[in-house]
Structure formats: C-alpha cells, structure tokens
Amino acid sequence: MSSKVASMRDAVADLVRDGDTVAIEGFTHLISFAAGHEIIRQRKRDLTLARMTPDLIYDQMVAGGVARKLIFSWLGNPGVGGLNAIRRVTEGPGASLEMEEYSHFGMVARYTAGAMNLPFFPLRSYFETDLPKVNPLIRPIDSPYGDGTVYAVPPLRPDVTVIHAQRADAEGNTQVWGLLGCQKEAAFAADRVIVVVEELVEGSIIRADPNRTIVPGIVVDAVVVEPFGAHPSYVQGYYDRDNRFYRDWDPISRDAALTDGWLAEWVHGLSGRAEYVAKLGEERVTSLRPSAPAPSGVVDYGEYR
Amino acid sequence: MSSKVASMRDAVADLVRDGDTVAIEGFTHLISFAAGHEIIRQRKRDLTLARMTPDLIYDQMVAGGVARKLIFSWLGNPGVGGLNAIRRVTEGPGASLEMEEYSHFGMVARYTAGAMNLPFFPLRSYFETDLPKVNPLIRPIDSPYGDGTVYAVPPLRPDVTVIHAQRADAEGNTQVWGLLGCQKEAAFAADRVIVVVEELVEGSIIRADPNRTIVPGIVVDAVVVEPFGAHPSYVQGYYDRDNRFYRDWDPISRDAALTDGWLAEWVHGLSGRAEYVAKLGEERVTSLRPSAPAPSGVVDYGEYR
Amino acid sequence: MSEQRMPAPAGPASASASGSAGGFSRTEMMIVAAARALAGQRVCFVGVGLPNIAVNLAKRTVSPDLELVYEAGVFGAEPARLPLSIGDPTIVTGATAVTSMLELFGYYLQRGLIDVGFLGAAQIDRFGNINTTVIGDYAHPKTRLPGSGGACEIAINARQVFVIMRQSARSFVERIDFRTSPGNLGGAENAARIRREQGWLGSGPSVVVTDLGVYHFDASGEMRLDSLHPGASLDEVRATMGWDPRIADDLATTPAPTADELRLIREELDPDGMYTK
Amino acid sequence: MSEQRMPAPAGPASASASGSAGGFSRTEMMIVAAARALAGQRVCFVGVGLPNIAVNLAKRTVSPDLELVYEAGVFGAEPARLPLSIGDPTIVTGATAVTSMLELFGYYLQRGLIDVGFLGAAQIDRFGNINTTVIGDYAHPKTRLPGSGGACEIAINARQVFVIMRQSARSFVERIDFRTSPGNLGGAENAARIRREQGWLGSGPSVVVTDLGVYHFDASGEMRLDSLHPGASLDEVRATMGWDPRIADDLATTPAPTADELRLIREELDPDGMYTK
C-alpha cells in the first residue's frame, strides 16, 4: 500500500476545487488553520464552507474571499464575541454570503447521515422553533409507529473534509484523543479527505491500539504532516488553545483593512505553516506547551496465536 | 458518590424481575455468562431475552426455563452449528418460544434508537426481503427529501442490560477495549444496567484515559466484580475464547436430559462464578491466558492549568 | 463593558450575606446567584459564556458532586482552570468520559440524562422562549447572533433549563425576533401538552438569573421575580423588561456574595476578568 | 461430514495446477477457488464459516493487501490464527481499527466502503437470492437456520457479493423458502432498477463458489457455470440443482489446489479440520 503523505500545498491544490463544499472540522480542538490558510493562499473560489462552529478560521477564509456560502450551527468567537468578517457580509441589506443554518445536533446528524449513506437523519430538535421556517431542508417526518412527529435533516456530503489529528500512519490510518467533535462523521461523509497530523507514525503504533483509530486510511486521500498546524486552536497533549490569539483577532477583524493586512502578513506573505510557526516565535510556541504530562496508562490487548 | 459494587446474587435479585426484557449483550466478546447463570439459578421467569446473537448463554437460559420470547438477529453457535435447546422449542408444530427477528444492523439500530430516545431508526436493509413480512415492526418510511423509501426499526429499551467489561470504578464508569459490539448502545437504551468486570479500579485509572470510557456511571445501577465471568466467551487481554467449550456444548445441547444435567451440575449445583472457576480448574483457566502481552502504548493528554 | 462596583448593601441583604467582604459587581452577583441555583443538581450541561463560570463556581461551592457535561463531548469534566471557550484541553484531562458529539447529543442529552441545561440568551420573552439567532429580520438582520449551537436541543431535552443573562429592554422583550429555543411557548398548558405529545423529556425553563434578580416560572408558565439582588430596585426591573413583570408576593432579597464566592471568581476562575469585566 | 479425498486429477487440470501435491478434498477445492476469486480485491467483509477460511487463505496467497472487515467491528484485521468464530481476540490484536457495530454497519458497510461481501447460504436460487432463515414455513419451520446476521445488509450494501456453499438439490433450489438477502431478485433488469431507485451502492451477487464449480451471473442476472472443479461432472452439477443450469460455452476446469494452498489450509489455517472435515 502506497504512502499518501503530501505537502499541504499539493494536497490542497489536488483535492480542493473551486465551487467545492469544504468541511474543515474539529470542535474547538484540532481545527486545521494550516489547511484554511493554504486554501486562502491558493485563492480558491466559490467554496461552500461547512462547519458546526465557523470559528476564526472561516472568518479568515471569508475575509480571504474564498467562500460563497456557509453551512453552520454556531457562529462566534467563543467567550470573546462575534465573527466580524462574516458579520460584515451577512448583516444589513447588503448581505452577500449565503447562509444555511442548523443546530449543533442537526449538523452532527447531517454528517452522520452522510457517513451512513442515509437519505435523512431524525432528531427531536426544532419543534416549535423558527429554524424550519428559515431552512426548508429541516423537515418534519412522522414516526411509522404512530407515536408522533420528529424533524429530519438531509445528509451532508462534503466534497472535501479536512481534519487535524495527533497522529496517522502513511496510509492515513488516524488516531485522535481528547475531543472528537464530529470529525469521524465528517470524514466518512466526504468524497475526499485530507488528514493533517502533528506526527507521522509507523503503522505498528496505530495497530498497537486499534480502538484509538477514528478514521481508516481507506477513506483518506492525503496525509499532511504539519506540526502546530492547528494553532491558534489546540491539540490535546501537544499544545494549548492560544486564547490570546482569539482575543487579539476581535479588534483586527472589526476593521476590514486591518483584516486584509493580517492576511497579507500571516497568510499570503508566508509560504506555509513552517514559516508561520517561525514567525510566531519560539517563546509563544513554548508558552503553549502543557505544564506537565498526563499519561493515559497502558492497556493490554494480548497476543492470541 | 456512593459505591455501586454488589454481588452478582444481589444485583440479579434486585434488578432483574420476572417478565422483564433483558439484554445480555456482547458480540462474541464480553458475554456475561456469569449473569446468565445467576438468572437461571434464581429461576427468573417469562423473560424476553434480547441479544444480537443468542449464543450459548441464551441456549442455556432457554433450557433453564427463564425465557418467554427471543429478540435477535443471528441464532447459532458460530463455526459449530445450531443452538439446540432453542431449536427444540422453535421448530415444528409445537414451537413454544416467541421469536422477534431482525438483521444485525436492525438490532444495532433498535438499541441506538433506544439510546437516543428516537421513535425509530432508519436503515437501508430489508427491501425486497421477507423479513418485514414476518416482523410487522420493520416498517417502510419515505424520505422527506423525495429520494425514496427506506425501512425503520423501533427503539429497543431493555428493562435491564447486562454488559461485561475489562474494568470499571465503583461508580460504574466503565472501560472496554477490543470488540465493542453494541454494548454502549444497549446500556444507554436500558432502564437498569448491570456492569460485570474483570477488575474494579480507582476512578483515577478511568480518568487518566477518558476516551476509553464507553459507559458512564450515571447509567449504571450495579457493578459486579466477577473475574472470568465471561467464560466461555472471552475478554481481550485477559483470556481467550474457549472454543472447546463451544464445541462440547453441541452434543450436550442436542439431548434434553444431558442439557438438564449440565445445568444441574454447572449452574444450580454451584453458588456462583467463583465455584464455577474453581470447578473449571487451574489448568483450563491457565490455558486460556494470552500467549504474550500486546501493550497499547501510552498517549499523553497533558496537564492544562 | 466594565461595571461599577457597588458597596456591600446595608439592611437585610447584608445580614444574610455573612462573610460578604467589600463590594461586588452586578455581574458577580448574577454569577453567584446562578451558581447557587445548582444546589442539589446532579448533571449539568454547560453553555458557553456566563453559564460556564456559574457552573464552575457551583462545582467549587454548593454542588461539588455536579457532573459537568460539555457539548464538545465531555462527561464529568474536572477543569483545573476556567476555560475561555467551552472546548478546551482542560475539560478533557481528568474527565470521566469523552465521546463523539453524536453520542453526547444523542445518548446523553436527547436520552434525558441531563438534569439542567444552562443557557445564555440574547432575547427572552415572558414564557422563557429564547432567541440567540438574529436581531431584526432573518434574511437581512440588524445583528447576526451566534445561532442555536446546542441551545435548541438543550431547551427541548434537558430535564430543566436555567438561563443566565443581563436584563435590558432590548433583551427582555414582549416578542422575540426569532425563536431559537422553545420555552413555555405560549403558556404552560400549551407547552405541557406539546412536550407530552412530542415525547420530550424536558419540562422547559425553570430559573432565570439576571443582574437584577432571580425568576422562576409560575403555574401559567410565565416568569415571576422571586428574589431581587441587593442594590437592585423594582423600578430598575420594570425599566428593563418589555412587559409588566409578575412579582412574587413574598419577594426575597438575594443574599450577597460571600467572601469565598468572590475570592473564587476573582482569584481562581476569572483572574483576567474575561467574564466579569 | 468427512469427505473422500480424491487423487490429483489427470489431464488439463493437473497440468495447470503446478505444484499440486497428492489428493485434495472437494471442500479444499471450494475454499481454494473462493480464495482465488478475491485476487485484486481491496476490502472484504468476512462472513462466518467457509467465507472465513477462504478470505484468510486469500490474504495469505493471491491478495496479501486485502483488508479484512469483520462485522464484529474490525477493519484491517491481521489474525495470527484462523478464528472458529468471526468474533475472536485474534482479529483485534494488531488490527488497524476497531469500532462499534453501529459504525461498522453504518460508516463502513452502508456507506459503500466494502468491495466484496463474502457470504455462506443454506438455500440459493438461480438469481442469487439467499435464504439463511428457515427451511419450511416461517412460523413452524422444519429447520430453524441462524437468520440474517449481517447478510441482509451485506447483500444490499457491499459493492459485490461472493457466495461460498456446498451444492445439493436441497440448497440450489428453484424457489427459496425465505428471502433473507436479496440477490438479482427476479432478474438483472428488475434488480438493477430497484438498486438504482433505492440508492443501493451494491451491484448484487457476483461469484458463487461450490464444491463442484465456480459460477458468475450472466446479463439476465442468472447464475452460469463458468468453471468445473477437477473430478466434478456436469451430471453431478445437474443432479444437485433445482433448475436446469446455464453452462458457459467455454466452460473451464478449475486449476487444482497448489501444494502451498493445501499446506496453508492443512497446517496453518485449519489444523484441526474444523472447516474442512
């Protein structure tokens, strides 16, 4: 089986196409800012961006001009405020960005229906809310057992899903610990999958703990090794969430010119993530390392011959 | 938080009631024969027994007279043959055991609907098969997106689910590695849950690797510590499947008198699992240990203060 | 958004607030009152923002056995610090269980295992219906808010819903601009019928804690002021609500924050004042 | 159930079976032919019984990169021994991924990631429709068989279905007693339409390997004998089928098992003869 290891530049160039529906998933944890920046850098256009929480990465991508539409369930900078670049193109009469909105469970259910090749997924949300009125894809469905009505959401099948993970082998067998979000569902739902990892490991490391594998190589098209590729998001056991960055983004993103300047300096002005990390500086990087290790312990699978 | 640790005798006496729907789950792995034997020993009656694969444990329980009905998806002794005690009460004009039959995915979907409090779960199985004709609970449902019909199964909500696991803490926070089957879904779907473990561990062991937890104590009513409680089924890393037992059961179970004799000797004649293990003998037990350890490796969650 | 600190109040409030030391802000009072409302609760779903600090304070005071559930997929979190976001590595390390969000929303929340869902809101009406989606018209909003996140499903499936929010004429409104999360709908009778018919496991909104007081819901399903915070007046309450509020006959005064509560907020949970300034 | 061993055949079969040593049983021939059919396949869903040994033989011979998927929740199994059951600790240790059965059936099988589903059967008809549920009437069966297990969903969702079973007048029948797993239904045209309309990702049955020969499906969706095993005759084939079988114009003779294939079966995979005796 051949290696799928690729550079971020090649993976994005080969696998992300103008007009695609792209999901860079990861719920606060493991958000691939490195992939988002590369998509901006390569000036992809007319993308439909799907994410439960668009977060700063989609604020930057919308500011970078790659997006036509957002599919989401919570639009904000958690604990800080709004996503200001997105607000500029969604508020008032000049709103230009198309929006398709769900709740968190609705988005998870959409990915799950995609991952399971189901025509819909049922859930108890939405009844007596205004969400189905503004999103005609949220539809009522009667239980075939005569016990009432629930709502359904349709499958979400991204053209490309990007997930970040602690580690994978060269075939793309991928392991994650800490928050899992809906990364597994988003990956299985997609046509093409890019996995970005902190560390490339031997297959034997993966196979020593098969219960830890969340995505098998069979659904993965490219493995990109990009340490610190999730910053300012975080990677459990590797680095902390850079809350300072999340706070600093607020005043930058409130001003279109400052935002453009930031993109020029930190995205277009850099060749990739390695330069980004160098520019961030040793001190900042070091300050985000965990204060101490917290080892999982070992379990024994046993040899059975 | 108080300890839920109980003896098998007390757990079964308190939590399993005549007429209950009982699911002893575990797909080949982690089947709680100890709980099944205690239910026979306490002469529970009129149980509806749910399991994907009834396996020897339900053959024994049916022979022991505890069952009124089976809910299942595959009825056999894998690689050996049929379940003969069950065949005696399901074949021919004198069939007395009620049967409700699904496919594997249908059973998993039923537990999942129960675990998610959904009125139904959709799946692509059953179309153009005879299963919906003989099980009216398998019903067609139209996609609300106009793209065809799938089938639905109703939630399965056992009164009691019993799962076996490698380890839990005294509150019932339970960890499993190796085959997971549908134990998580069966536990979350149930009203009452008994967890049987090889080892009782401190909460700190559980919390060192939270991604390994499959069932939280909040849904668990009793924790029973019963080493070797899954024999002749197996526990990954602890002991092997006793294939000899599975083969030996075939001739025993073909003869009603031999079957009764076996139950008298190995169930009614013993006070519990400790005596069963002693009677099995040191040599048999030792022969089932893994030939060598196969450690998972350690991952680091990191301290974040 | 910095708030004026007020001196510890004189009179009954001060008497009951034993150990209250020096002044406290209205935001601090709100957080403390919300935390206290969690006494006796077992499993709490923690929302982003003010609920996050209130629930973490409760776990350190009135409810040490509280199981914190984060929608990110954590059950039994033991955060060593107060996270800025509700997804943070500190809620994972040392937690009891980490699951996919499918399982968290399906097997925990929709299954009915959450005793209290703790939400913030941008707009609320007298029946506890909540808007966190838009101010103004949906297609061309005046203000685009975050949207539901998990709020819609928490409102439907958590056994009880607690709300924490500052009150103002713009937030406590006669008619919310968008119903993101159902409360008591048009009244208790209607809400109870729909919850029963739909098989919802939740019983809807239970407590609303603001910077001025604590509300519960009366038999008609409408919000009723049961406790006024020290330093707040009924005139202030009326001036910051879009309807004429129901007020309990035996209106209480909220006991002021204790020294320990204030120390936990200021020194341990929010030393940078992200939540309280 | 022990079978008579036959001498290595003379003639063309023998010529092509280079390395074939001594005799082999019809069951061994069937397992070997089934394993060879997996050449070039990537992801195989392994059924209980004969499929289990055939797939494990393929991985050791024609298809070393084959990813073995077990419905118990294993992707990329590397079993160190041949398990008696399809759930066994040896399929877990060293595997690529272990998942819940919900995910295995939902995210892998129903999602269309399985190239070949390998099934056994008690009854099959000319269109590859399969019965593993009952012989006789469902309510009062003459013989109660295991039922679907995962077979129904494998038949619907795997890209192709391979079947391995001994043939007899009782198993190759004009009309199966119960349709557990759909094949080409009443014919290829009908089956293709239903598969398209229903959004099924599978294209149905592809290969049937018996103790007498190897069948594929022709344009009408009916089974056609393409290769006869050495030592088997067309008379035997006809005597063990409930319909008049279609036979390829260029009917081949199956190359006999090689010495290596026989050694793997006898010494490594099935030393106790659980599958072959």
Short mmCIF file of C-alpha atoms in Angstrom, two decimals, chain B residues 1 112 114-118 157 173 184-185 188-190 206-207 210-211 213 216 218-219 301-302 304-305, chain C residues 42-43 65 67 75 80-81 89-90 92-98 102-103 106-108 110-111 113 199 201:
data_model
loop_
_atom_site.label_atom_id
_atom_site.label_comp_id
_atom_site.label_asym_id
_atom_site.label_seq_id
_atom_site.Cartn_x
_atom_site.Cartn_y
_atom_site.Cartn_z
CA MET B 1 -20.86 9.48 45.21
CA THR B 112 -29.36 3.03 19.04
CA GLY B 114 -33.39 3.38 22.38
CA ALA B 115 -30.13 5.01 23.43
CA MET B 116 -31.03 8.21 21.54
CA ASN B 117 -34.68 8.33 22.59
CA LEU B 118 -35.73 8.31 18.95
CA ARG B 157 -35.50 -0.31 25.53
CA ASN B 173 -17.62 4.32 34.92
CA LYS B 184 -22.71 1.06 24.70
CA GLU B 185 -25.99 1.39 22.83
CA PHE B 188 -27.75 3.66 27.24
CA ALA B 189 -31.04 2.21 25.94
CA ALA B 190 -31.84 0.36 29.16
CA ILE B 206 -10.55 5.72 34.35
CA ARG B 207 -9.94 9.46 34.30
CA PRO B 210 -11.38 9.34 29.32
CA ASN B 211 -11.62 8.42 25.63
CA THR B 213 -14.81 5.07 28.74
CA PRO B 216 -20.58 6.42 32.42
CA ILE B 218 -24.68 7.71 35.64
CA VAL B 219 -26.48 4.96 33.71
CA TYR B 301 -3.41 14.14 27.46
CA GLY B 302 -1.25 16.89 29.01
CA TYR B 304 -3.56 22.33 31.40
CA ARG B 305 -3.72 24.65 34.42
CA ARG C 42 -26.53 16.20 39.59
CA VAL C 43 -25.79 16.53 35.87
CA ASP C 65 -20.50 16.37 43.02
CA GLU C 67 -21.17 16.28 36.80
CA PHE C 75 -18.96 13.99 30.73
CA ALA C 80 -8.29 22.80 36.51
CA ARG C 81 -8.90 26.32 35.21
CA PRO C 89 -7.93 20.82 26.77
CA THR C 90 -8.52 21.38 30.49
CA VAL C 92 -10.67 16.70 28.88
CA THR C 93 -7.68 15.89 31.09
CA GLY C 94 -9.02 14.04 34.12
CA ALA C 95 -12.62 13.83 32.85
CA THR C 96 -14.71 10.70 33.31
CA ALA C 97 -15.65 10.20 29.67
CA VAL C 98 -15.01 11.79 26.29
CA LEU C 102 -23.16 12.36 18.06
CA GLU C 103 -23.16 10.34 21.25
CA GLY C 106 -27.87 11.54 21.23
CA TYR C 107 -27.04 9.22 24.12
CA TYR C 108 -26.73 11.83 26.87
CA GLN C 110 -31.70 13.50 23.86
CA ARG C 111 -31.78 10.37 26.03
CA LEU C 113 -29.63 12.15 31.18
CA GLY C 199 -42.33 12.77 23.87
CA LEU C 201 -38.19 14.51 28.23
#
